[in-house]
Amino acid sequence: MDELKFYTYIAVFGTFGLYFAIAWWARAGSTSDFYVAGGGVTPLQNGMAIGADWMSAASFISMAGMISFMGYGGSVFLMGWTGGYVLLAMLLAPYMRKHGKFTVPEFIFDRYYSKTARIVAVACLIIASLTYIIGQMKGVGVAFSRFLEVDYGLGLGIGMFVVWVYAVLGGMKGITYTQIAQYVVMIFAYTIPAVFISLQLTGNPIPQLGLGSTLADGSGVYLLDKLDMVVTEIGFKEYTTSNLGGTLNMFAYTMSLMIGTAGLPHVIMRFFTVPSVQAARSSAGYALVCIALLYTVAPAVGAMARLNLMHTIEPVAGQNLEYSERPQWFKDWEKTGLLQFEDKNGDGKIQYTANTTDSNIIVTNDMTGAQQTVVPNEMIKVDRDIMVLANPAIANLPNWVIALVAAGGLAAALSTAAGLLLAISSSISHDLMKGVLTPDLSEKNELLAGRVVMTVAILISGYLGLHPPGFAAGTVALAFGLAASSIFPALMMGIFSKRMSGTAAIAGMCSGIGVTMLYVFQHKGIMFIPGTEFLGSMGPDWFFGISPNAFGAVGALVNFAVAFIVLKFTGPAPAHIQDMVENMRVPGDVSAAHAH
């Protein structure tokens, strides 16, 4: 066994052993433990757990990869996800914590006095959460297939088993303490390589500052200016100004991620685990700090990874790397199929350009205005999701650092997958079975049902992970769009519009998620099945140039509009509901999260 594999096995299976031990120690013995960890988690613990729940495979593995290839256009993920967390912490979490129920559909049932509203909320939650899990499962498969050198499907199966053990055994209690450990693993795994690489490239050990510093080679050129020169020379858009499908699409994308973030049930559930509204606000503050430690490093990781990749393939300007002399990391990622080279001109050298045709083209350099010939691109696949995981190897960092990144990527995917599975499990066992179908279900049977549902959800998400619709962050963006168009407006209107009625809210949720799914399935295929797209004579992004990943913002507007129009015709909520909303918005004491 080589040194890298030895370190990887220690890092990955050592952390897995830690997660199992925590799950056994914190195993759930009641529905309160299973759903809200008994309501006794401290704000700091909850903040760290939220950070791990939040920073999924999309954040850890895929976000920097998106920024790496999109440049400025990839900033929508940073702005959307962090901005959405502020919305959640300020506008939703404290009020819902004061109300004191286990789940989002349960809150919607109370507020909209309707079992139908609860069922619609459960359906929206399951659709958004399952879509989100696909992204996590792809992250698990990518990390395992490379670092344990196993088949993608087998790697996915191992990841599913690990999640099943600690999520089914421990419920929210086990997941909370496991996520605290996963957060520590993730933050070290993300920042240590970034510090090394920032030192290498700029001499500055702080990656956030290194991104805006001059290169350490004595040239006096700023890192971002160098990157702009390198990418425009081979036909790509300028790194620092390239936007994502136009200004309107950038705005819609950011807004969709923000309000989708604030509507994600698996994060909202975390605020029910603390004992008071004050603790909910405090844990939101701690979580923002925990999240910022990773998110502020991501732009530096993305830019530095792209620069190192370009320098590997073209070590000296105008001199391409001989394919036979490619480094070991290149060979390792080729084995996974996530990096592919095709020698189109037969010269044995690697040409990596923006030219996707099979013949030379003339392009104009965005920075200098000079025209140049760009040869066909021979890097026919560079999966964005590999950039963070490959980054330490590209930069020739020590093997233990590479192994640490592998453990961090898996921790990110597993932590969020566990939170999502708990959200799905509680929505079916607690909201659908206990709340609607069998109200006399005993606590013991409800706990059993929750574990069975979670097992089934893991199997379904694993199958979908084998056939994911695109790269992890893109898939996750779809989930945020679905949450944005359905759950967020219902929660906002439930808290800030006393008059909003159940009938109007149901109409809004159905119409919002309906138009969003219609637009997404038009582009991506029905349930993301290839070949079932139905754009017909319409072009891609036909609605004002807005992409399907950004359409959640439009769906949310439809939701709000339909709800208020229906309210005009159906009349306001009953007086006792309006009094309940008024009480929820007044500061005061709060009870423990309860299930009645």
Coordinates of C-alpha atoms in Angstrom, one line a residue:
M1 CA 0.0 0.0 0.0
D2 CA 1.4 3.4 -1.0
E3 CA 1.8 6.2 1.5
L4 CA -1.1 8.3 0.2
K5 CA -3.5 5.4 0.4
F6 CA -2.3 4.6 3.9
Y7 CA -3.0 8.1 5.1
T8 CA -6.3 8.2 3.3
Y9 CA -7.5 5.0 5.0
I10 CA -6.5 6.3 8.4
A11 CA -8.2 9.7 7.9
V12 CA -11.4 8.3 6.3
F13 CA -12.0 5.3 8.4
G14 CA -10.7 7.0 11.6
T15 CA -13.4 9.7 11.2
F16 CA -16.0 7.1 10.3
G17 CA -15.2 5.2 13.6
L18 CA -15.5 8.5 15.5
Y19 CA -19.0 9.1 13.9
F20 CA -20.1 5.6 14.8
A21 CA -18.9 6.0 18.4
I22 CA -20.7 9.3 18.8
A23 CA -23.9 7.8 17.3
W24 CA -23.9 4.9 19.8
W25 CA -23.2 7.3 22.7
A26 CA -26.0 9.7 21.7
R27 CA -28.5 7.2 20.4
A28 CA -32.1 8.3 20.6
G29 CA -34.4 6.8 23.1
S30 CA -37.5 8.9 22.5
T31 CA -39.2 10.8 19.7
S32 CA -38.0 14.1 21.3
D33 CA -34.4 12.8 21.1
F34 CA -35.0 11.6 17.6
Y35 CA -36.5 14.8 16.2
V36 CA -35.0 17.6 18.3
A37 CA -32.2 16.0 20.4
G38 CA -34.4 16.5 23.5
G39 CA -34.2 20.3 23.0
G40 CA -31.1 20.6 25.2
V41 CA -28.3 21.5 22.7
T42 CA -26.3 24.6 23.6
P43 CA -26.1 27.6 21.2
L44 CA -22.3 27.0 20.4
Q45 CA -22.9 23.2 19.8
N46 CA -25.9 24.0 17.6
G47 CA -23.9 26.7 15.7
M48 CA -21.2 24.1 14.8
A49 CA -23.8 21.5 13.9
I50 CA -25.7 24.0 11.7
G51 CA -22.3 24.8 10.0
A52 CA -21.8 21.2 9.2
D53 CA -25.4 20.7 8.1
W54 CA -25.1 23.8 6.0
M55 CA -21.7 23.1 4.4
S56 CA -22.7 20.2 2.2
A57 CA -20.8 18.5 -0.6
A58 CA -22.0 21.5 -2.7
S59 CA -20.2 23.9 -0.4
F60 CA -17.1 21.9 0.3
I61 CA -16.5 20.0 -2.9
S62 CA -18.5 21.9 -5.6
M63 CA -18.7 25.6 -4.8
A64 CA -15.0 26.3 -5.2
G65 CA -15.1 24.2 -8.3
M66 CA -17.9 26.4 -9.7
I67 CA -16.0 29.5 -8.8
S68 CA -12.8 28.0 -10.3
F69 CA -14.4 27.7 -13.7
M70 CA -17.0 30.5 -13.6
G71 CA -15.0 33.1 -11.8
Y72 CA -17.1 36.1 -10.9
G73 CA -20.2 34.3 -12.2
G74 CA -19.7 31.6 -9.5
S75 CA -20.1 34.2 -6.8
V76 CA -23.9 33.7 -6.9
F77 CA -23.4 30.6 -4.6
L78 CA -21.4 32.6 -2.0
M79 CA -23.9 35.5 -2.0
G80 CA -27.0 33.4 -2.2
W81 CA -26.2 30.8 0.5
T82 CA -24.8 33.3 3.0
G83 CA -27.4 35.9 2.4
G84 CA -30.1 33.3 2.7
Y85 CA -28.8 32.2 6.1
V86 CA -29.2 35.8 7.3
L87 CA -32.8 35.8 6.2
L88 CA -33.4 32.5 8.0
A89 CA -31.8 33.7 11.2
M90 CA -33.6 37.1 11.3
L91 CA -37.0 36.4 9.8
L92 CA -37.9 32.8 10.4
A93 CA -36.0 30.8 13.0
P94 CA -36.8 32.8 16.2
Y95 CA -40.6 32.9 15.5
M96 CA -40.8 29.3 14.6
R97 CA -38.7 28.4 17.7
K98 CA -41.1 30.3 19.9
H99 CA -44.0 28.4 18.3
G100 CA -42.2 25.3 19.5
K101 CA -43.1 22.4 17.2
F102 CA -40.9 19.6 15.8
T103 CA -41.2 20.2 12.1
V104 CA -42.0 22.7 9.3
P105 CA -45.1 20.9 8.1
E106 CA -46.4 20.8 11.7
F107 CA -45.9 24.6 11.9
I108 CA -47.8 25.0 8.6
F109 CA -50.6 22.8 9.9
D110 CA -51.0 24.9 13.1
R111 CA -50.8 28.2 11.2
Y112 CA -53.0 27.3 8.3
Y113 CA -55.4 25.1 10.3
S114 CA -55.5 22.5 7.5
K115 CA -54.4 18.9 7.1
T116 CA -54.3 19.5 3.4
A117 CA -51.7 22.3 3.9
R118 CA -49.6 19.9 6.1
I119 CA -49.7 17.3 3.3
V120 CA -48.8 19.8 0.6
A121 CA -45.9 21.0 2.8
V122 CA -44.7 17.4 3.3
A123 CA -44.8 16.8 -0.5
C124 CA -42.8 20.1 -1.1
L125 CA -40.3 19.1 1.6
I126 CA -39.7 15.6 0.2
I127 CA -39.3 16.9 -3.4
A128 CA -36.8 19.6 -2.3
S129 CA -34.9 17.3 0.1
L130 CA -34.6 14.3 -2.2
T131 CA -33.2 16.6 -5.0
Y132 CA -30.7 18.1 -2.5
I133 CA -29.6 14.6 -1.4
I134 CA -28.7 13.7 -5.0
G135 CA -25.9 16.3 -4.8
Q136 CA -24.6 14.9 -1.6
M137 CA -24.6 11.4 -2.9
K138 CA -22.6 12.4 -6.0
G139 CA -20.1 14.1 -3.7
V140 CA -19.8 10.9 -1.7
G141 CA -19.3 8.8 -4.9
V142 CA -16.7 11.2 -6.3
A143 CA -14.6 11.3 -3.1
F144 CA -14.7 7.5 -2.6
S145 CA -14.1 6.6 -6.2
R146 CA -10.9 8.6 -6.2
F147 CA -9.4 8.2 -2.7
L148 CA -10.3 4.6 -2.0
E149 CA -9.9 3.7 -5.7
V150 CA -13.2 1.9 -5.8
D151 CA -16.0 2.0 -8.3
Y152 CA -18.3 5.1 -8.0
G153 CA -21.3 2.9 -7.2
L154 CA -19.4 1.0 -4.5
G155 CA -18.2 4.2 -3.0
L156 CA -21.8 5.5 -3.0
G157 CA -22.9 2.3 -1.2
I158 CA -20.3 2.7 1.5
G159 CA -21.4 6.3 2.1
M160 CA -25.1 5.2 2.3
F161 CA -24.2 2.6 4.9
V162 CA -22.3 5.1 7.1
V163 CA -25.2 7.6 7.0
W164 CA -27.6 4.8 7.7
V165 CA -25.8 3.7 10.9
Y166 CA -25.5 7.0 12.6
A167 CA -28.6 8.7 11.3
V168 CA -31.0 5.8 12.0
L169 CA -29.5 4.9 15.3
G170 CA -29.1 8.4 16.8
G171 CA -31.8 10.6 15.1
M172 CA -31.3 14.3 15.7
K173 CA -29.4 13.7 18.9
G174 CA -26.8 11.5 17.3
I175 CA -26.7 13.6 14.1
T176 CA -26.1 16.8 16.2
Y177 CA -23.0 15.5 18.0
T178 CA -21.7 13.8 14.9
Q179 CA -22.1 17.0 12.9
I180 CA -20.0 18.9 15.5
A181 CA -17.2 16.4 14.9
Q182 CA -17.7 16.7 11.1
Y183 CA -17.5 20.4 11.3
V184 CA -14.1 20.3 13.0
V185 CA -12.9 17.8 10.3
M186 CA -14.2 19.9 7.5
I187 CA -12.8 23.2 8.6
F188 CA -9.3 21.8 9.1
A189 CA -9.5 19.9 5.8
Y190 CA -10.5 23.0 3.9
T191 CA -8.3 25.7 5.4
I192 CA -5.0 23.8 5.9
P193 CA -4.5 23.2 2.1
A194 CA -5.6 26.7 1.3
V195 CA -2.9 28.1 3.7
F196 CA -0.2 26.0 2.1
I197 CA -1.2 26.9 -1.5
S198 CA -1.6 30.6 -0.6
L199 CA 1.9 30.6 0.8
Q200 CA 3.2 28.8 -2.3
L201 CA 1.7 31.3 -4.8
T202 CA 1.7 34.6 -2.9
G203 CA 3.8 34.2 0.2
N204 CA 0.8 35.2 2.3
P205 CA -0.5 32.5 4.7
I206 CA -4.0 33.9 4.9
P207 CA -5.9 32.7 1.8
Q208 CA -8.5 35.5 1.9
L209 CA -5.6 38.1 1.6
G210 CA -3.6 35.9 -0.7
L211 CA -6.3 36.1 -3.3
G212 CA -5.7 39.9 -3.6
S213 CA -1.9 39.7 -3.3
T214 CA 0.9 39.7 -5.8
L215 CA 2.6 36.5 -6.9
A216 CA 5.6 35.3 -4.9
D217 CA 7.7 34.9 -8.1
G218 CA 8.9 38.5 -7.9
S219 CA 7.0 39.6 -11.0
G220 CA 4.8 42.1 -9.1
V221 CA 1.7 40.7 -11.0
Y222 CA -1.4 40.2 -8.9
L223 CA -2.7 36.7 -8.7
L224 CA -6.1 37.6 -10.2
D225 CA -4.5 39.6 -13.0
K226 CA -2.3 36.6 -13.8
L227 CA -5.3 34.3 -13.9
D228 CA -7.2 36.7 -16.2
M229 CA -4.2 36.7 -18.6
V230 CA -3.8 32.9 -18.5
V231 CA -7.5 32.1 -19.2
T232 CA -8.1 34.8 -21.9
E233 CA -5.0 33.6 -23.8
I234 CA -6.8 30.3 -24.5
G235 CA -10.2 31.8 -25.4
F236 CA -12.0 31.7 -22.0
K237 CA -13.9 34.7 -20.6
E238 CA -12.0 37.0 -18.3
Y239 CA -12.1 35.3 -14.8
T240 CA -12.9 38.4 -12.7
T241 CA -15.8 39.8 -14.8
S242 CA -17.5 36.8 -16.5
N243 CA -21.1 36.7 -15.3
L244 CA -23.6 33.8 -15.2
G245 CA -26.0 34.2 -18.1
G246 CA -26.6 37.9 -17.8
T247 CA -27.3 40.3 -15.0
L248 CA -31.0 39.3 -14.6
N249 CA -30.1 35.7 -14.4
M250 CA -27.3 36.4 -11.8
F251 CA -29.9 38.4 -9.7
A252 CA -32.6 35.6 -10.0
Y253 CA -30.0 32.9 -9.3
T254 CA -28.8 34.7 -6.1
M255 CA -32.3 35.4 -5.0
S256 CA -33.4 31.8 -5.6
L257 CA -30.5 30.5 -3.5
M258 CA -31.2 33.1 -0.7
I259 CA -34.9 32.4 -0.2
G260 CA -34.4 28.7 -0.9
T261 CA -31.8 28.6 1.8
A262 CA -34.3 30.2 4.2
G263 CA -36.9 27.6 3.3
L264 CA -34.8 24.5 3.7
P265 CA -36.5 22.3 6.5
H266 CA -33.4 20.4 7.6
V267 CA -31.7 23.7 8.7
I268 CA -34.9 25.2 10.3
M269 CA -35.3 21.9 12.3
R270 CA -31.9 22.6 14.0
F271 CA -33.4 25.7 15.7
F272 CA -35.9 23.5 17.6
T273 CA -33.0 21.7 19.3
V274 CA -32.1 24.6 21.6
P275 CA -34.0 25.5 24.8
S276 CA -35.1 29.1 24.0
V277 CA -35.7 31.8 21.4
Q278 CA -32.6 33.6 22.8
A279 CA -30.6 30.4 22.3
A280 CA -31.9 30.2 18.7
R281 CA -30.7 33.7 17.9
S282 CA -27.3 33.0 19.6
S283 CA -26.8 29.7 17.7
A284 CA -27.5 31.6 14.5
G285 CA -24.7 34.0 15.3
Y286 CA -22.3 31.2 16.1
A287 CA -23.3 29.4 12.9
L288 CA -22.6 32.5 10.8
V289 CA -19.0 32.6 12.2
C290 CA -18.6 28.9 11.6
I291 CA -19.8 29.1 8.0
A292 CA -17.7 32.3 7.3
L293 CA -14.5 30.4 8.2
L294 CA -15.1 28.2 5.1
Y295 CA -17.0 30.5 2.8
T296 CA -14.5 33.3 2.9
V297 CA -11.8 30.9 1.9
A298 CA -13.7 29.4 -1.1
P299 CA -12.9 32.2 -3.7
A300 CA -9.2 31.8 -2.9
V301 CA -9.4 28.0 -3.2
G302 CA -11.2 28.3 -6.5
A303 CA -8.9 30.8 -8.1
M304 CA -5.7 29.2 -6.9
A305 CA -6.9 25.7 -8.1
R306 CA -7.6 27.1 -11.5
L307 CA -4.2 28.8 -11.8
N308 CA -2.4 25.6 -10.6
L309 CA -4.3 23.5 -13.1
M310 CA -3.4 25.9 -16.0
H311 CA 0.3 25.9 -14.9
T312 CA 0.3 22.1 -14.8
I313 CA -1.0 21.7 -18.4
E314 CA 1.1 24.7 -19.7
P315 CA 4.1 25.0 -17.4
V316 CA 5.7 27.6 -19.6
A317 CA 3.7 30.0 -21.8
G318 CA 3.2 28.5 -25.2
Q319 CA 4.7 25.1 -24.2
N320 CA 2.1 22.4 -23.6
L321 CA 2.7 19.4 -21.3
E322 CA 3.6 16.1 -23.0
Y323 CA 0.8 13.7 -22.2
S324 CA 3.4 11.0 -21.4
E325 CA 4.9 13.3 -18.8
R326 CA 1.6 14.1 -17.0
P327 CA 1.8 14.1 -13.2
Q328 CA 0.5 11.3 -11.0
W329 CA -2.5 13.2 -9.8
F330 CA -3.6 13.5 -13.5
K331 CA -3.4 9.7 -13.9
D332 CA -5.3 9.1 -10.7
W333 CA -8.2 11.3 -11.7
E334 CA -8.3 9.8 -15.2
K335 CA -9.0 6.4 -13.6
T336 CA -12.2 7.8 -12.2
G337 CA -13.4 9.1 -15.6
L338 CA -13.8 12.6 -14.2
L339 CA -10.8 13.8 -16.1
Q340 CA -10.5 12.8 -19.7
F341 CA -7.9 13.7 -22.5
E342 CA -8.3 13.1 -26.2
D343 CA -5.2 13.8 -28.5
K344 CA -7.2 15.4 -31.4
N345 CA -4.1 16.6 -33.4
G346 CA -1.9 13.6 -32.6
D347 CA 1.1 15.6 -31.3
G348 CA 1.2 13.9 -27.9
K349 CA 0.7 17.2 -26.1
I350 CA -2.2 18.4 -23.9
Q351 CA -4.0 21.4 -25.4
Y352 CA -6.6 22.9 -22.9
T353 CA -8.6 25.7 -24.5
A354 CA -12.1 27.1 -24.7
N355 CA -12.4 25.9 -28.3
T356 CA -14.9 23.0 -28.3
T357 CA -14.8 22.5 -32.1
D358 CA -12.5 20.1 -33.9
S359 CA -10.7 22.8 -35.9
N360 CA -8.7 26.0 -35.1
I361 CA -10.6 29.2 -34.4
I362 CA -9.6 32.9 -34.2
V363 CA -10.5 34.6 -30.9
T364 CA -10.0 38.2 -29.6
N365 CA -8.2 38.5 -26.3
D366 CA -10.6 40.3 -23.9
M367 CA -7.8 42.1 -22.1
T368 CA -5.4 43.2 -25.0
G369 CA -7.7 43.1 -28.0
A370 CA -5.2 41.0 -29.9
Q371 CA -6.4 38.2 -32.2
Q372 CA -4.9 34.7 -31.9
T373 CA -5.4 31.2 -33.1
V374 CA -6.9 28.8 -30.6
V375 CA -6.5 25.0 -31.2
P376 CA -9.2 22.5 -30.4
N377 CA -9.7 21.6 -26.7
E378 CA -8.2 18.2 -25.9
M379 CA -9.3 18.1 -22.2
I380 CA -12.7 16.8 -23.1
K381 CA -13.7 16.4 -19.5
V382 CA -12.6 18.3 -16.4
D383 CA -15.4 17.7 -13.9
R384 CA -15.8 20.8 -11.7
D385 CA -16.4 18.7 -8.7
I386 CA -12.8 17.4 -8.6
M387 CA -11.1 20.8 -8.2
V388 CA -11.1 21.0 -4.4
L389 CA -10.3 17.3 -3.9
A390 CA -7.5 17.4 -6.5
N391 CA -6.2 20.8 -5.5
P392 CA -3.6 19.6 -2.8
A393 CA -2.2 17.0 -5.2
I394 CA -1.9 19.6 -8.1
A395 CA 0.0 21.8 -5.7
N396 CA 2.3 18.9 -4.6
L397 CA 1.3 19.2 -1.0
P398 CA 2.1 16.4 1.5
N399 CA 0.1 13.1 1.4
W400 CA -1.4 13.7 4.8
V401 CA -3.0 16.9 3.6
I402 CA -4.5 15.2 0.6
A403 CA -5.9 12.5 2.9
L404 CA -7.4 15.2 5.2
V405 CA -9.2 16.8 2.3
A406 CA -10.7 13.4 1.4
A407 CA -12.0 13.0 4.9
G408 CA -13.3 16.6 4.9
G409 CA -15.2 16.1 1.6
L410 CA -16.9 13.0 2.9
A411 CA -17.8 14.7 6.2
A412 CA -19.4 17.5 4.3
A413 CA -21.5 15.2 2.2
L414 CA -22.5 12.9 5.0
S415 CA -23.4 15.6 7.5
T416 CA -25.9 17.3 5.2
A417 CA -27.3 14.0 3.9
A418 CA -28.1 13.0 7.5
G419 CA -29.9 16.2 8.2
L420 CA -31.9 15.9 5.0
L421 CA -32.8 12.3 5.7
L422 CA -34.1 13.3 9.2
A423 CA -36.2 16.0 7.6
I424 CA -37.8 13.5 5.2
S425 CA -38.2 10.9 8.0
S426 CA -39.9 13.3 10.4
S427 CA -42.2 14.7 7.7
I428 CA -43.5 11.2 6.8
S429 CA -43.5 9.5 10.3
H430 CA -44.5 12.6 12.4
D431 CA -46.5 14.8 10.0
L432 CA -48.1 12.3 7.6
M433 CA -48.5 9.2 9.8
K434 CA -48.9 10.6 13.3
G435 CA -50.4 13.9 12.3
V436 CA -52.9 12.8 9.5
L437 CA -53.3 9.1 8.9
T438 CA -52.9 7.4 12.4
P439 CA -53.2 10.0 15.2
D440 CA -53.2 7.3 17.9
L441 CA -49.8 6.0 16.9
S442 CA -47.7 5.2 20.0
E443 CA -44.3 6.9 20.6
K444 CA -42.5 3.6 20.2
N445 CA -44.1 2.9 16.8
E446 CA -43.6 6.4 15.6
L447 CA -39.9 6.1 16.4
L448 CA -39.8 2.7 14.5
A449 CA -41.7 4.3 11.6
G450 CA -39.2 7.2 11.5
R451 CA -36.3 4.7 11.2
V452 CA -37.9 2.6 8.5
V453 CA -38.8 5.7 6.5
M454 CA -35.2 7.0 6.8
T455 CA -33.9 3.6 5.6
V456 CA -36.1 3.7 2.5
A457 CA -35.1 7.4 1.9
I458 CA -31.4 6.4 1.9
L459 CA -32.1 3.6 -0.6
I460 CA -34.0 6.0 -2.9
S461 CA -31.4 8.8 -2.6
G462 CA -28.6 6.3 -3.3
Y463 CA -30.3 5.2 -6.5
L464 CA -30.8 8.8 -7.6
G465 CA -27.1 9.4 -6.7
L466 CA -26.1 6.8 -9.3
H467 CA -28.0 8.9 -12.0
P468 CA -27.5 12.5 -10.9
P469 CA -28.7 15.4 -13.0
G470 CA -25.4 17.3 -13.4
F471 CA -22.7 18.4 -11.0
A472 CA -23.3 18.6 -7.3
A473 CA -23.7 22.4 -6.8
G474 CA -26.0 22.6 -9.8
T475 CA -28.2 19.8 -8.5
V476 CA -28.3 21.4 -5.1
A477 CA -29.3 24.7 -6.8
L478 CA -32.4 23.0 -8.1
A479 CA -33.4 21.8 -4.6
F480 CA -33.0 25.4 -3.3
G481 CA -35.2 26.6 -6.2
L482 CA -37.9 24.1 -5.2
A483 CA -37.8 25.2 -1.5
A484 CA -37.8 28.8 -2.6
S485 CA -40.9 28.5 -4.6
S486 CA -42.9 26.5 -2.1
I487 CA -41.9 26.5 1.6
F488 CA -40.3 30.0 2.1
P489 CA -43.3 32.0 0.9
A490 CA -45.7 29.9 3.1
L491 CA -43.5 30.5 6.2
M492 CA -43.1 34.2 5.5
M493 CA -46.8 34.8 5.0
G494 CA -47.6 32.6 8.0
I495 CA -45.5 34.8 10.3
F496 CA -45.9 38.3 8.8
S497 CA -49.5 38.2 7.4
K498 CA -52.0 37.5 10.1
R499 CA -54.9 37.5 7.6
M500 CA -53.3 34.8 5.3
S501 CA -55.8 31.9 5.1
G502 CA -55.1 28.2 4.7
T503 CA -56.8 28.0 1.3
A504 CA -54.8 30.8 -0.1
A505 CA -51.5 29.4 1.2
I506 CA -52.2 26.0 -0.3
A507 CA -53.0 27.6 -3.6
G508 CA -49.7 29.5 -3.4
M509 CA -47.6 26.5 -2.5
C510 CA -49.0 24.3 -5.3
S511 CA -48.7 27.0 -8.0
G512 CA -45.2 28.1 -6.9
I513 CA -43.7 24.6 -6.9
G514 CA -45.8 23.6 -9.9
V515 CA -44.4 26.3 -12.3
T516 CA -40.9 25.8 -11.0
M517 CA -41.0 22.0 -11.6
L518 CA -42.5 22.5 -15.0
Y519 CA -39.7 24.9 -16.0
V520 CA -37.0 22.6 -14.5
F521 CA -38.4 19.4 -16.1
Q522 CA -38.7 21.2 -19.4
H523 CA -35.0 21.6 -19.4
K524 CA -33.7 18.7 -17.3
G525 CA -36.2 16.0 -18.1
I526 CA -39.1 14.6 -16.1
M527 CA -37.6 13.6 -12.7
F528 CA -34.3 14.3 -14.4
I529 CA -34.6 11.3 -16.7
P530 CA -32.5 11.9 -19.8
G531 CA -34.5 12.2 -23.1
T532 CA -37.7 13.4 -21.4
E533 CA -37.1 17.1 -21.9
F534 CA -40.0 18.9 -23.6
L535 CA -38.8 22.3 -24.6
G536 CA -40.3 21.8 -28.1
S537 CA -39.9 24.9 -30.2
M538 CA -38.8 27.0 -27.1
G539 CA -35.1 27.7 -26.7
P540 CA -33.2 27.0 -23.5
D541 CA -33.8 29.6 -20.7
W542 CA -36.7 31.0 -22.7
F543 CA -38.2 33.0 -19.8
F544 CA -36.2 36.3 -19.9
G545 CA -32.9 34.3 -20.1
I546 CA -33.4 32.8 -16.6
S547 CA -31.9 29.3 -16.2
P548 CA -33.9 26.5 -14.5
N549 CA -31.5 26.6 -11.5
A550 CA -32.5 30.2 -11.0
F551 CA -36.2 29.8 -11.5
G552 CA -37.1 29.4 -7.9
A553 CA -37.2 33.2 -7.5
V554 CA -39.9 33.4 -10.2
G555 CA -41.8 30.5 -8.6
A556 CA -41.7 32.3 -5.2
L557 CA -43.2 35.4 -6.8
V558 CA -46.0 33.2 -8.4
N559 CA -46.6 31.7 -4.9
F560 CA -47.0 35.1 -3.2
A561 CA -49.1 36.5 -6.0
V562 CA -51.5 33.5 -6.2
A563 CA -51.9 33.4 -2.4
F564 CA -52.8 37.0 -2.1
I565 CA -55.2 36.9 -5.1
V566 CA -57.0 33.8 -3.6
L567 CA -57.1 35.5 -0.2
K568 CA -59.1 38.4 -1.8
F569 CA -61.8 35.8 -2.7
T570 CA -61.8 33.5 0.2
G571 CA -61.5 35.9 3.2
P572 CA -59.0 36.1 6.1
A573 CA -57.9 33.5 8.6
P574 CA -60.1 33.0 11.7
A575 CA -59.6 35.3 14.7
H576 CA -58.0 32.7 16.9
I577 CA -55.3 32.0 14.2
Q578 CA -54.7 35.8 13.9
D579 CA -54.3 35.9 17.7
M580 CA -51.8 33.0 17.6
V581 CA -49.7 34.8 15.0
E582 CA -49.8 38.0 17.0
N583 CA -48.5 36.0 20.1
M584 CA -45.8 34.3 18.1
R585 CA -44.4 37.7 17.0
V586 CA -44.3 39.2 20.6
P587 CA -41.1 38.5 22.6
G588 CA -41.6 36.3 25.6
D589 CA -41.0 32.9 27.1
V590 CA -41.0 29.8 25.0
S591 CA -41.7 26.2 25.8
A592 CA -39.6 23.2 24.8
A593 CA -40.3 21.9 21.3
H594 CA -43.4 19.8 21.6
A595 CA -45.3 17.3 19.5
H596 CA -49.0 17.9 20.1

